[in-house]
Amino acid sequence: DGGITQSPKYLFRKEGQNVTLSCEQNLNHDAMYWYRQDPGQGLRLIYYSQIVNDFQKGDIAEGYSVSREKKESFPLTVTSAQKNPTAFYLCASSNHGQPQHFGDGTRLSIL
Amino acid sequence: AQSVSQHNHHVILSEAASLELGCNYSYGGTVNLFWYVQYPGQHLQLLLKYFSGDPLVKGIKGFEAEFIKSKFSFNLRKPSVQWSDTAEYFCAVIPFSGNEKLTFGTGTRLTIIP
């Protein structure tokens, strides 16, 4: 079955540590996205990529970094500069103008 | 930049009641509109979408939404809700400008009482 796989499902970060969240899709979608979901705030866009080797900042990119070396992969790194990283992170993919398909999410917590 | 407003943060209904969730967006150009649903413990799923044509669109599980361009609205409706409709509902907008940024509303939590 085609879909989006996010791993791990739960992740814990120590102070000052960078962590990387994985997102892989086998839907052959050109565009991929990372969102952060916080209670009462809905989904906020962190980064998105419309094509391999290119990506743009979303609304809350500070403290995060991404890469898009392969079409099917769009990993997100939460750096130590992100002061409030505890959240639920969602990855999505789509083709131009089409609805986005979402992964199951990664819940990141601080130790 | 576009924005999406969902004014109902938490809605509580009894089974068989009718549902209408509000969604308003701000963007002057052509848009594609979506409603997504997130059931407890599950990932976001597409409920329905509007691209063009008939402004009344029907989605899965008996949901429908009406696009009213003059009001910049895309309200979600269901004539008779079920306990299994308990979930969080998100309205989303993407402009037709070539910028692929999808903007979400803050979501509406729907609780159905059996």
GROMACS .gro file of N, CA, C and O in nm, chain A residues 1-5 23-32 68 71-73 91-95 99-103:
model
  116
    1ASP      N    1   0.084  -0.120   0.000
    1ASP     CA    2   0.000   0.000   0.000
    1ASP      C    3   0.087   0.124   0.000
    1ASP      O    4   0.187   0.131   0.070
    2GLY      N    5   0.048   0.226  -0.079
    2GLY     CA    6   0.124   0.349  -0.078
    2GLY      C    7   0.088   0.432   0.042
    2GLY      O    8  -0.025   0.429   0.091
    3GLY      N    9   0.187   0.508   0.090
    3GLY     CA   10   0.158   0.592   0.205
    3GLY      C   11   0.280   0.668   0.251
    3GLY      O   12   0.382   0.673   0.183
    4ILE      N   13   0.264   0.728   0.368
    4ILE     CA   14   0.371   0.807   0.429
    4ILE      C   15   0.409   0.742   0.561
    4ILE      O   16   0.321   0.714   0.644
    5THR      N   17   0.537   0.721   0.580
    5THR     CA   18   0.586   0.658   0.703
    5THR      C   19   0.670   0.757   0.780
    5THR      O   20   0.769   0.810   0.729
   23CYS      N   21   1.076   1.099   0.753
   23CYS     CA   22   0.953   1.095   0.676
   23CYS      C   23   0.983   1.037   0.538
   23CYS      O   24   1.068   1.091   0.465
   24GLU      N   25   0.918   0.928   0.506
   24GLU     CA   26   0.936   0.862   0.377
   24GLU      C   27   0.800   0.840   0.313
   24GLU      O   28   0.705   0.802   0.379
   25GLN      N   29   0.793   0.866   0.180
   25GLN     CA   30   0.668   0.842   0.108
   25GLN      C   31   0.694   0.761  -0.018
   25GLN      O   32   0.797   0.778  -0.084
   26ASN      N   33   0.600   0.672  -0.048
   26ASN     CA   34   0.611   0.591  -0.170
   26ASN      C   35   0.493   0.618  -0.262
   26ASN      O   36   0.449   0.530  -0.336
   27LEU      N   37   0.444   0.742  -0.256
   27LEU     CA   38   0.330   0.784  -0.338
   27LEU      C   39   0.375   0.855  -0.466
   27LEU      O   40   0.291   0.900  -0.545
   28ASN      N   41   0.505   0.868  -0.483
   28ASN     CA   42   0.563   0.938  -0.598
   28ASN      C   43   0.517   1.085  -0.605
   28ASN      O   44   0.503   1.143  -0.713
   29HIS      N   45   0.495   1.143  -0.487
   29HIS     CA   46   0.454   1.284  -0.481
   29HIS      C   47   0.576   1.375  -0.495
   29HIS      O   48   0.683   1.346  -0.441
   30ASP      N   49   0.555   1.488  -0.562
   30ASP     CA   50   0.664   1.583  -0.578
   30ASP      C   51   0.687   1.666  -0.452
   30ASP      O   52   0.800   1.699  -0.418
   31ALA      N   53   0.578   1.706  -0.386
   31ALA     CA   54   0.589   1.799  -0.274
   31ALA      C   55   0.578   1.727  -0.140
   31ALA      O   56   0.503   1.631  -0.125
   32MET      N   57   0.656   1.775  -0.045
   32MET     CA   58   0.650   1.721   0.091
   32MET      C   59   0.651   1.836   0.190
   32MET      O   60   0.703   1.945   0.161
   68ARG      N   61   1.628   1.760   0.125
   68ARG     CA   62   1.545   1.685   0.031
   68ARG      C   63   1.637   1.631  -0.079
   68ARG      O   64   1.639   1.677  -0.193
   71LYS      N   65   1.352   1.212  -0.366
   71LYS     CA   66   1.211   1.248  -0.382
   71LYS      C   67   1.126   1.189  -0.269
   71LYS      O   68   1.031   1.252  -0.222
   72GLU      N   69   1.160   1.069  -0.225
   72GLU     CA   70   1.074   1.001  -0.129
   72GLU      C   71   1.104   1.034   0.016
   72GLU      O   72   1.034   0.988   0.106
   73SER      N   73   1.208   1.116   0.042
   73SER     CA   74   1.250   1.137   0.181
   73SER      C   75   1.263   1.285   0.213
   73SER      O   76   1.318   1.363   0.134
   91CYS      N   77   0.414   1.493   0.895
   91CYS     CA   78   0.470   1.503   0.761
   91CYS      C   79   0.358   1.477   0.660
   91CYS      O   80   0.268   1.396   0.687
   92ALA      N   81   0.363   1.545   0.548
   92ALA     CA   82   0.261   1.526   0.444
   92ALA      C   83   0.326   1.532   0.307
   92ALA      O   84   0.437   1.583   0.292
   93SER      N   85   0.256   1.480   0.208
   93SER     CA   86   0.304   1.489   0.070
   93SER      C   87   0.186   1.507  -0.023
   93SER      O   88   0.071   1.473   0.012
   94SER      N   89   0.213   1.561  -0.140
   94SER     CA   90   0.107   1.579  -0.240
   94SER      C   91   0.170   1.605  -0.376
   94SER      O   92   0.289   1.633  -0.387
   95ASN      N   93   0.086   1.599  -0.478
   95ASN     CA   94   0.122   1.652  -0.608
   95ASN      C   95   0.052   1.785  -0.626
   95ASN      O   96  -0.039   1.820  -0.551
   99PRO      N   97  -0.491   1.720  -0.278
   99PRO     CA   98  -0.493   1.712  -0.132
   99PRO      C   99  -0.365   1.649  -0.077
   99PRO      O  100  -0.304   1.563  -0.142
  100GLN      N  101  -0.328   1.692   0.040
  100GLN     CA  102  -0.210   1.636   0.104
  100GLN      C  103  -0.246   1.508   0.180
  100GLN      O  104  -0.351   1.498   0.241
  101HIS      N  105  -0.155   1.413   0.174
  101HIS     CA  106  -0.167   1.289   0.249
  101HIS      C  107  -0.074   1.299   0.370
  101HIS      O  108   0.039   1.346   0.355
  102PHE      N  109  -0.120   1.255   0.485
  102PHE     CA  110  -0.045   1.273   0.608
  102PHE      C  111   0.005   1.140   0.664
  102PHE      O  112  -0.060   1.036   0.649
  103GLY      N  113   0.121   1.148   0.731
  103GLY     CA  114   0.171   1.036   0.808
  103GLY      C  115   0.104   1.029   0.944
  103GLY      O  116   0.020   1.113   0.978
   0.00000   0.00000   0.00000
